PDB file of C-alpha atoms and ligand atoms in Angstrom:
ATOM      1  CA  MET A 259     -85.019  85.632 166.046  1.00 97.00           C
ATOM      2  CA  LYS A 260     -83.703  85.162 162.634  1.00 98.00           C
ATOM      3  CA  ILE A 261     -80.644  87.409 161.569  1.00 98.00           C
ATOM      4  CA  ARG A 262     -79.137  87.458 158.201  1.00 98.00           C
ATOM      5  CA  LEU A 263     -76.179  89.544 157.022  1.00 98.00           C
ATOM      6  CA  LEU A 264     -76.983  90.491 153.383  1.00 98.00           C
ATOM      7  CA  PRO A 265     -74.429  89.584 150.711  1.00 97.00           C
ATOM      8  CA  THR A 266     -73.170  92.602 148.660  1.00 97.00           C
ATOM      9  CA  SER A 267     -70.355  91.095 146.372  1.00 95.00           C
ATOM     10  CA  THR A 268     -71.654  89.674 142.986  1.00 95.00           C
ATOM     11  CA  ARG A 269     -68.377  87.626 142.504  1.00 96.00           C
ATOM     12  CA  ASP A 270     -67.516  86.153 145.937  1.00 95.00           C
ATOM     13  CA  PRO A 271     -70.481  86.843 148.235  1.00 94.00           C
ATOM     14  CA  ALA A 272     -69.420  84.414 150.842  1.00 94.00           C
ATOM     15  CA  HIS A 273     -66.060  86.173 151.441  1.00 95.00           C
ATOM     16  CA  LEU A 274     -66.097  89.628 150.359  1.00 95.00           C
ATOM     17  CA  HIS A 275     -68.589  92.161 151.862  1.00 96.00           C
ATOM     18  CA  TYR A 276     -68.682  95.867 151.011  1.00 97.00           C
ATOM     19  CA  LEU A 277     -71.894  97.218 152.299  1.00 98.00           C
ATOM     20  CA  THR A 278     -73.731  96.562 155.757  1.00 98.00           C
ATOM     21  CA  THR A 279     -77.343  95.375 156.173  1.00 98.00           C
ATOM     22  CA  PHE A 280     -78.662  92.934 158.668  1.00 98.00           C
ATOM     23  CA  LEU A 281     -82.223  91.631 158.337  1.00 98.00           C
ATOM     24  CA  VAL A 282     -84.085  90.667 161.393  1.00 98.00           C
ATOM     25  CA  ASN A 283     -86.831  88.137 160.786  1.00 98.00           C
ATOM     26  CA  GLY A 284     -87.188  89.534 157.237  1.00 97.00           C
ATOM     27  CA  GLU A 285     -89.072  92.473 158.472  1.00 97.00           C
ATOM     28  CA  VAL A 286     -86.669  94.898 160.013  1.00 98.00           C
ATOM     29  CA  ALA A 287     -83.297  96.110 158.662  1.00 98.00           C
ATOM     30  CA  ILE A 288     -80.345  97.286 160.418  1.00 98.00           C
ATOM     31  CA  ASP A 289     -78.543  99.537 158.192  1.00 98.00           C
ATOM     32  CA  ALA A 290     -79.254 100.010 154.384  1.00 98.00           C
ATOM     33  CA  GLY A 291     -75.831  99.486 152.767  1.00 98.00           C
ATOM     34  CA  GLY A 292     -76.992  96.492 150.714  1.00 98.00           C
ATOM     35  CA  LEU A 293     -80.757  96.528 151.290  1.00 98.00           C
ATOM     36  CA  GLY A 294     -81.799  97.968 147.942  1.00 98.00           C
ATOM     37  CA  THR A 295     -79.883  95.292 146.013  1.00 97.00           C
ATOM     38  CA  TYR A 296     -81.162  92.397 147.973  1.00 96.00           C
ATOM     39  CA  ALA A 297     -83.515  89.899 146.452  1.00 95.00           C
ATOM     40  CA  THR A 298     -86.533  91.360 144.696  1.00 97.00           C
ATOM     41  CA  PRO A 299     -88.805  94.310 145.247  1.00 97.00           C
ATOM     42  CA  ALA A 300     -91.573  91.969 146.755  1.00 97.00           C
ATOM     43  CA  GLU A 301     -89.060  90.687 149.364  1.00 97.00           C
ATOM     44  CA  GLN A 302     -87.679  94.079 150.006  1.00 98.00           C
ATOM     45  CA  SER A 303     -91.261  95.326 150.704  1.00 98.00           C
ATOM     46  CA  ARG A 304     -91.459  93.127 153.918  1.00 98.00           C
ATOM     47  CA  VAL A 305     -89.180  95.445 155.268  1.00 98.00           C
ATOM     48  CA  ARG A 306     -91.108  97.985 157.110  1.00 98.00           C
ATOM     49  CA  ASP A 307     -88.672  99.512 159.519  1.00 98.00           C
ATOM     50  CA  VAL A 308     -84.903 100.428 158.897  1.00 98.00           C
ATOM     51  CA  PHE A 309     -82.730 101.175 161.746  1.00 99.00           C
ATOM     52  CA  LEU A 310     -79.766 103.214 160.856  1.00 98.00           C
ATOM     53  CA  THR A 311     -76.429 102.940 162.960  1.00 98.00           C
ATOM     54  CA  HIS A 312     -74.897 106.016 161.569  1.00 98.00           C
ATOM     55  CA  SER A 313     -74.602 108.064 158.295  1.00 98.00           C
ATOM     56  CA  HIS A 314     -71.642 106.706 156.500  1.00 98.00           C
ATOM     57  CA  LEU A 315     -72.373 105.480 152.891  1.00 98.00           C
ATOM     58  CA  ASP A 316     -71.453 101.875 153.460  1.00 98.00           C
ATOM     59  CA  HIS A 317     -74.594 101.809 155.764  1.00 98.00           C
ATOM     60  CA  THR A 318     -76.951 104.027 153.664  1.00 98.00           C
ATOM     61  CA  ALA A 319     -75.718 103.591 150.159  1.00 98.00           C
ATOM     62  CA  THR A 320     -78.730 101.655 148.771  1.00 98.00           C
ATOM     63  CA  LEU A 321     -81.469 103.292 151.058  1.00 98.00           C
ATOM     64  CA  PRO A 322     -82.716 105.283 148.021  1.00 98.00           C
ATOM     65  CA  ILE A 323     -82.875 102.386 145.856  1.00 98.00           C
ATOM     66  CA  PHE A 324     -84.763 100.388 148.583  1.00 98.00           C
ATOM     67  CA  LEU A 325     -87.273 103.114 149.185  1.00 98.00           C
ATOM     68  CA  GLU A 326     -87.789 103.292 145.275  1.00 98.00           C
ATOM     69  CA  ASN A 327     -88.231  99.510 145.004  1.00 98.00           C
ATOM     70  CA  VAL A 328     -90.989  99.304 147.848  1.00 98.00           C
ATOM     71  CA  ILE A 329     -93.033 102.172 146.483  1.00 96.00           C
ATOM     72  CA  GLU A 330     -96.645 100.740 146.514  1.00 93.00           C
ATOM     73  CA  GLU A 331    -100.026 102.254 145.595  1.00 91.00           C
ATOM     74  CA  GLY A 332    -102.125 102.808 148.720  1.00 92.00           C
ATOM     75  CA  ARG A 333     -99.671 102.680 151.518  1.00 94.00           C
ATOM     76  CA  ASP A 334     -96.906 104.697 153.006  1.00 96.00           C
ATOM     77  CA  GLY A 335     -93.351 103.975 152.739  1.00 97.00           C
ATOM     78  CA  PRO A 336     -91.189 102.371 155.676  1.00 98.00           C
ATOM     79  CA  ALA A 337     -89.992 104.177 158.617  1.00 98.00           C
ATOM     80  CA  VAL A 338     -86.373 104.980 158.716  1.00 98.00           C
ATOM     81  CA  HIS A 339     -85.170 105.291 162.268  1.00 99.00           C
ATOM     82  CA  GLY A 340     -81.961 107.042 163.313  1.00 98.00           C
ATOM     83  CA  SER A 341     -80.176 109.459 165.606  1.00 98.00           C
ATOM     84  CA  ALA A 342     -80.870 113.286 165.102  1.00 98.00           C
ATOM     85  CA  ALA A 343     -77.375 113.364 163.555  1.00 98.00           C
ATOM     86  CA  THR A 344     -78.099 110.600 161.174  1.00 98.00           C
ATOM     87  CA  LEU A 345     -81.488 111.894 160.123  1.00 98.00           C
ATOM     88  CA  ALA A 346     -79.948 115.378 159.697  1.00 98.00           C
ATOM     89  CA  SER A 347     -77.434 113.822 157.254  1.00 98.00           C
ATOM     90  CA  LEU A 348     -80.056 111.974 155.344  1.00 98.00           C
ATOM     91  CA  ARG A 349     -81.756 115.296 154.663  1.00 98.00           C
ATOM     92  CA  GLN A 350     -78.640 117.377 154.003  1.00 98.00           C
ATOM     93  CA  ASP A 351     -76.459 114.872 152.182  1.00 98.00           C
ATOM     94  CA  LEU A 352     -78.753 112.326 150.693  1.00 98.00           C
ATOM     95  CA  PHE A 353     -82.359 113.349 150.049  1.00 98.00           C
ATOM     96  CA  ASN A 354     -81.282 116.849 148.936  1.00 98.00           C
ATOM     97  CA  ASP A 355     -82.323 116.601 145.106  1.00 98.00           C
ATOM     98  CA  ARG A 356     -78.583 116.428 144.210  1.00 98.00           C
ATOM     99  CA  ALA A 357     -77.466 113.106 145.422  1.00 98.00           C
ATOM    100  CA  TRP A 358     -81.243 111.780 145.234  1.00 98.00           C
ATOM    101  CA  PRO A 359     -84.657 113.380 145.016  1.00 97.00           C
ATOM    102  CA  ASN A 360     -85.945 114.667 148.239  1.00 98.00           C
ATOM    103  CA  PHE A 361     -87.974 111.513 149.278  1.00 98.00           C
ATOM    104  CA  VAL A 362     -88.548 112.926 152.572  1.00 97.00           C
ATOM    105  CA  GLU A 363     -90.976 115.580 151.130  1.00 97.00           C
ATOM    106  CA  LEU A 364     -92.103 113.869 147.788  1.00 96.00           C
ATOM    107  CA  LYS A 365     -95.249 111.988 147.780  1.00 94.00           C
ATOM    108  CA  PHE A 366     -96.645 109.168 145.734  1.00 93.00           C
ATOM    109  CA  GLY A 367    -100.259 110.285 145.213  1.00 91.00           C
ATOM    110  CA  GLU A 368    -101.312 111.009 148.755  1.00 92.00           C
ATOM    111  CA  ARG A 369     -98.679 108.667 150.395  1.00 95.00           C
ATOM    112  CA  ARG A 370     -95.348 109.279 151.914  1.00 97.00           C
ATOM    113  CA  LEU A 371     -92.174 107.750 150.567  1.00 98.00           C
ATOM    114  CA  LEU A 372     -90.754 107.312 154.094  1.00 98.00           C
ATOM    115  CA  HIS A 373     -91.179 108.283 157.534  1.00 98.00           C
ATOM    116  CA  LEU A 374     -88.156 109.594 159.622  1.00 98.00           C
ATOM    117  CA  HIS A 375     -88.240 108.587 163.168  1.00 98.00           C
ATOM    118  CA  GLN A 376     -85.682 109.956 165.497  1.00 98.00           C
ATOM    119  CA  LEU A 377     -84.150 107.584 168.044  1.00 98.00           C
ATOM    120  CA  GLU A 378     -82.720 108.685 171.483  1.00 98.00           C
ATOM    121  CA  ALA A 379     -79.857 106.734 173.197  1.00 98.00           C
ATOM    122  CA  GLU A 380     -81.174 104.009 175.446  1.00 98.00           C
ATOM    123  CA  LYS A 381     -84.903 104.542 174.766  1.00 98.00           C
ATOM    124  CA  PRO A 382     -86.336 101.331 173.366  1.00 98.00           C
ATOM    125  CA  VAL A 383     -88.476 101.263 170.256  1.00 98.00           C
ATOM    126  CA  SER A 384     -91.027  98.272 169.640  1.00 98.00           C
ATOM    127  CA  VAL A 385     -91.563  97.007 166.249  1.00 98.00           C
ATOM    128  CA  HIS A 386     -92.825  93.654 164.934  1.00 95.00           C
ATOM    129  CA  GLY A 387     -92.581  91.840 167.998  1.00 97.00           C
ATOM    130  CA  LEU A 388     -88.987  93.151 168.607  1.00 98.00           C
ATOM    131  CA  THR A 389     -87.721  95.753 171.094  1.00 98.00           C
ATOM    132  CA  ILE A 390     -84.827  97.501 169.703  1.00 98.00           C
ATOM    133  CA  THR A 391     -82.535  99.667 171.983  1.00 98.00           C
ATOM    134  CA  PRO A 392     -80.156 102.147 170.638  1.00 98.00           C
ATOM    135  CA  VAL A 393     -76.879 102.469 172.512  1.00 98.00           C
ATOM    136  CA  GLU A 394     -74.051 105.102 171.810  1.00 98.00           C
ATOM    137  CA  VAL A 395     -70.787 103.783 170.593  1.00 98.00           C
ATOM    138  CA  SER A 396     -67.559 105.198 169.537  1.00 98.00           C
ATOM    139  CA  HIS A 397     -66.984 106.181 165.861  1.00 98.00           C
ATOM    140  CA  LEU A 398     -66.240 109.152 163.754  1.00 97.00           C
ATOM    141  CA  VAL A 399     -69.709 110.518 163.759  1.00 98.00           C
ATOM    142  CA  PRO A 400     -72.526 109.745 166.231  1.00 98.00           C
ATOM    143  CA  THR A 401     -73.277 106.177 166.011  1.00 98.00           C
ATOM    144  CA  PHE A 402     -75.512 103.605 167.609  1.00 98.00           C
ATOM    145  CA  GLY A 403     -75.243  99.997 168.279  1.00 98.00           C
ATOM    146  CA  PHE A 404     -78.442  98.099 168.759  1.00 98.00           C
ATOM    147  CA  VAL A 405     -79.609  95.618 171.636  1.00 98.00           C
ATOM    148  CA  ILE A 406     -82.646  93.660 169.777  1.00 98.00           C
ATOM    149  CA  GLU A 407     -84.875  91.434 172.032  1.00 98.00           C
ATOM    150  CA  ASP A 408     -87.868  89.162 171.637  1.00 97.00           C
ATOM    151  CA  ALA A 409     -89.426  86.744 174.046  1.00 95.00           C
ATOM    152  CA  GLN A 410     -86.598  84.316 173.460  1.00 94.00           C
ATOM    153  CA  GLY A 411     -83.632  86.294 173.855  1.00 96.00           C
ATOM    154  CA  SER A 412     -81.482  89.163 172.815  1.00 97.00           C
ATOM    155  CA  VAL A 413     -78.793  90.021 170.126  1.00 98.00           C
ATOM    156  CA  VAL A 414     -76.403  92.858 169.979  1.00 98.00           C
ATOM    157  CA  ILE A 415     -75.282  94.413 166.603  1.00 98.00           C
ATOM    158  CA  SER A 416     -72.549  96.678 167.409  1.00 98.00           C
ATOM    159  CA  GLY A 417     -72.623  99.286 164.334  1.00 96.00           C
ATOM    160  CA  ASP A 418     -69.139 100.681 163.448  1.00 98.00           C
ATOM    161  CA  THR A 419     -67.255 101.216 166.605  1.00 98.00           C
ATOM    162  CA  GLY A 420     -63.803 101.650 168.042  1.00 98.00           C
ATOM    163  CA  PRO A 421     -63.161 100.683 171.659  1.00 98.00           C
ATOM    164  CA  THR A 422     -66.250 101.498 173.671  1.00 98.00           C
ATOM    165  CA  THR A 423     -67.833 100.821 177.045  1.00 98.00           C
ATOM    166  CA  ARG A 424     -71.539 101.427 177.437  1.00 98.00           C
ATOM    167  CA  LEU A 425     -72.629  98.778 175.005  1.00 98.00           C
ATOM    168  CA  TRP A 426     -70.814  96.244 177.113  1.00 98.00           C
ATOM    169  CA  GLU A 427     -72.388  97.371 180.398  1.00 97.00           C
ATOM    170  CA  ILE A 428     -75.927  96.909 178.842  1.00 97.00           C
ATOM    171  CA  ALA A 429     -75.002  93.550 177.067  1.00 96.00           C
ATOM    172  CA  ARG A 430     -73.567  92.181 180.198  1.00 94.00           C
ATOM    173  CA  ALA A 431     -76.601  92.771 182.020  1.00 93.00           C
ATOM    174  CA  LYS A 432     -78.928  90.878 179.665  1.00 93.00           C
ATOM    175  CA  LYS A 433     -79.359  87.261 181.048  1.00 86.00           C
ATOM    176  CA  ASN A 434     -80.887  86.166 177.871  1.00 95.00           C
ATOM    177  CA  LEU A 435     -78.179  87.489 175.544  1.00 97.00           C
ATOM    178  CA  ARG A 436     -77.425  84.984 172.617  1.00 97.00           C
ATOM    179  CA  ALA A 437     -75.075  86.620 170.252  1.00 98.00           C
ATOM    180  CA  VAL A 438     -73.012  89.630 169.567  1.00 98.00           C
ATOM    181  CA  PHE A 439     -72.163  91.085 165.978  1.00 98.00           C
ATOM    182  CA  LEU A 440     -69.147  93.175 166.385  1.00 98.00           C
ATOM    183  CA  GLU A 441     -67.212  94.930 163.772  1.00 98.00           C
ATOM    184  CA  ALA A 442     -63.575  93.994 162.897  1.00 98.00           C
ATOM    185  CA  SER A 443     -62.762  96.506 160.067  1.00 98.00           C
ATOM    186  CA  PHE A 444     -58.781  96.492 159.827  1.00 98.00           C
ATOM    187  CA  ALA A 445     -55.957  94.001 159.987  1.00 98.00           C
ATOM    188  CA  ASP A 446     -53.710  94.676 162.878  1.00 98.00           C
ATOM    189  CA  GLU A 447     -50.980  96.159 160.375  1.00 97.00           C
ATOM    190  CA  ARG A 448     -53.503  99.020 159.957  1.00 96.00           C
ATOM    191  CA  ALA A 449     -54.044  99.761 163.740  1.00 97.00           C
ATOM    192  CA  ASP A 450     -53.222 103.344 163.135  1.00 97.00           C
ATOM    193  CA  LEU A 451     -55.925 103.861 160.547  1.00 96.00           C
ATOM    194  CA  ALA A 452     -58.430 101.661 162.732  1.00 97.00           C
ATOM    195  CA  TYR A 453     -57.558 104.059 165.594  1.00 96.00           C
ATOM    196  CA  ARG A 454     -58.042 107.263 163.602  1.00 96.00           C
ATOM    197  CA  SER A 455     -61.249 106.130 161.971  1.00 97.00           C
ATOM    198  CA  GLY A 456     -62.999 104.669 164.991  1.00 98.00           C
ATOM    199  CA  HIS A 457     -62.940 100.978 164.181  1.00 98.00           C
ATOM    200  CA  LEU A 458     -61.424  97.828 165.491  1.00 98.00           C
ATOM    201  CA  THR A 459     -58.714  95.130 164.597  1.00 98.00           C
ATOM    202  CA  PRO A 460     -58.358  91.800 165.719  1.00 98.00           C
ATOM    203  CA  THR A 461     -56.428  92.823 168.955  1.00 98.00           C
ATOM    204  CA  THR A 462     -58.756  95.611 169.811  1.00 98.00           C
ATOM    205  CA  PHE A 463     -61.663  93.400 168.928  1.00 98.00           C
ATOM    206  CA  LEU A 464     -60.468  90.858 171.495  1.00 98.00           C
ATOM    207  CA  ARG A 465     -60.351  93.589 174.130  1.00 98.00           C
ATOM    208  CA  GLU A 466     -63.972  94.342 173.385  1.00 98.00           C
ATOM    209  CA  VAL A 467     -64.808  90.596 173.778  1.00 97.00           C
ATOM    210  CA  VAL A 468     -63.025  90.605 177.225  1.00 97.00           C
ATOM    211  CA  LYS A 469     -65.093  93.727 178.255  1.00 97.00           C
ATOM    212  CA  LEU A 470     -68.293  91.801 177.366  1.00 96.00           C
ATOM    213  CA  GLY A 471     -67.157  89.175 179.848  1.00 93.00           C
ATOM    214  CA  ARG A 472     -69.450  86.612 178.513  1.00 89.00           C
ATOM    215  CA  ARG A 473     -67.745  83.378 177.243  1.00 88.00           C
ATOM    216  CA  ASP A 474     -71.174  81.728 176.770  1.00 91.00           C
ATOM    217  CA  VAL A 475     -72.231  84.295 174.261  1.00 96.00           C
ATOM    218  CA  GLN A 476     -71.200  83.879 170.461  1.00 97.00           C
ATOM    219  CA  VAL A 477     -69.348  86.930 169.079  1.00 98.00           C
ATOM    220  CA  HIS A 478     -69.409  87.150 165.440  1.00 98.00           C
ATOM    221  CA  ALA A 479     -67.106  89.345 163.539  1.00 98.00           C
ATOM    222  CA  PHE A 480     -68.444  91.444 160.505  1.00 98.00           C
ATOM    223  CA  HIS A 481     -67.691  94.654 158.639  1.00 98.00           C
ATOM    224  CA  LEU A 482     -64.187  93.051 157.485  1.00 98.00           C
ATOM    225  CA  LYS A 483     -63.009  95.423 154.954  1.00 97.00           C
ATOM    226  CA  ALA A 484     -62.778  93.456 151.628  1.00 96.00           C
ATOM    227  CA  ARG A 485     -59.292  94.776 150.879  1.00 95.00           C
ATOM    228  CA  TRP A 486     -57.863  92.973 153.856  1.00 95.00           C
ATOM    229  CA  SER A 487     -60.553  90.378 154.813  1.00 96.00           C
ATOM    230  CA  ASP A 488     -58.148  87.180 154.427  1.00 97.00           C
ATOM    231  CA  ARG A 489     -55.649  88.925 156.866  1.00 98.00           C
ATOM    232  CA  ILE A 490     -58.435  89.798 159.366  1.00 98.00           C
ATOM    233  CA  VAL A 491     -59.994  86.165 159.224  1.00 98.00           C
ATOM    234  CA  ALA A 492     -56.438  84.735 159.923  1.00 98.00           C
ATOM    235  CA  GLN A 493     -55.744  87.094 162.715  1.00 98.00           C
ATOM    236  CA  LEU A 494     -59.049  86.467 164.293  1.00 98.00           C
ATOM    237  CA  ALA A 495     -58.513  82.745 164.031  1.00 97.00           C
ATOM    238  CA  ALA A 496     -55.075  83.072 165.756  1.00 97.00           C
ATOM    239  CA  LEU A 497     -56.906  84.586 168.722  1.00 95.00           C
ATOM    240  CA  LYS A 498     -58.162  81.188 169.497  1.00 95.00           C
ATOM    241  CA  VAL A 499     -61.168  82.234 171.413  1.00 96.00           C
ATOM    242  CA  GLU A 500     -63.781  79.600 171.329  1.00 94.00           C
ATOM    243  CA  ASN A 501     -66.920  81.985 171.306  1.00 96.00           C
ATOM    244  CA  VAL A 502     -65.379  84.219 168.518  1.00 97.00           C
ATOM    245  CA  PHE A 503     -66.514  83.473 164.797  1.00 98.00           C
ATOM    246  CA  VAL A 504     -66.393  85.358 161.570  1.00 98.00           C
ATOM    247  CA  ALA A 505     -70.046  86.014 160.686  1.00 98.00           C
ATOM    248  CA  GLU A 506     -71.280  83.857 157.734  1.00 98.00           C
ATOM    249  CA  ILE A 507     -72.700  86.270 155.039  1.00 98.00           C
ATOM    250  CA  ASP A 508     -76.054  85.261 153.871  1.00 97.00           C
ATOM    251  CA  ARG A 509     -76.576  82.526 156.594  1.00 98.00           C
ATOM    252  CA  GLU A 510     -79.865  82.738 158.483  1.00 98.00           C
ATOM    253  CA  TYR A 511     -78.812  82.713 162.136  1.00 98.00           C
ATOM    254  CA  VAL A 512     -81.561  81.631 164.557  1.00 98.00           C
ATOM    255  CA  PHE A 513     -81.397  82.743 167.987  1.00 96.00           C
TER     256      PHE A 513
HETATM  257 ZN1   ZN B 654     -68.653 104.336 159.628  1.00 77.89          ZN
HETATM  258 ZN1   ZN B 655     -68.897 101.097 158.166  1.00 77.89          ZN
END
């Protein structure tokens, strides 16, 4: 399984990250924060399924741009998968004709611009040789982490989350778990803000790694708020945990 965290800074893309999108095998996107500004329309067109963790803008911001870029004569647009709450937000807050035209109802000729597909917690979905299982995590709004599996192994992408439990119960039970991508949004000095907004700091990040209880699994930190990313990187390094890394932006990980 190939996983890439798409870059979103035009000046310092290796270190600064603003909007979340992971590409899986170039065909499936987890979140659409930076999907619509990635590469070319032709490359974006390979993505036929977008799984949204939740409705916050850093995860959905360029979904409309992506959907516009991949419009093609003679075929329907991609499937956009999310919880009932996330899909309701897309309808009410994004595709409402004010923020963006109502792409849910608009058509290109006879073709749909997208299909909305509702996810249920812990009900796996199979797409492009992958099995993707949404698991509820702990954030300001209903949010899923995803367990992504193929024949070789599985990878967990946490979504935005504060301290959580169910995701680790499920991850621990996966014998073939290869890697976890876990958010680390704020530096420890902002622990109050992290707590109130349902995010992690390096200290609480480490507690989640302990809950996972698997030293044989790589844990890659992502979603480092750009304003404090140097501090977060330093604090993660100071943890001195051998299986904890900062996710490299735009690297193609192969698991
Ligand atoms: Zn969020
Ligand atoms: Zn976020």
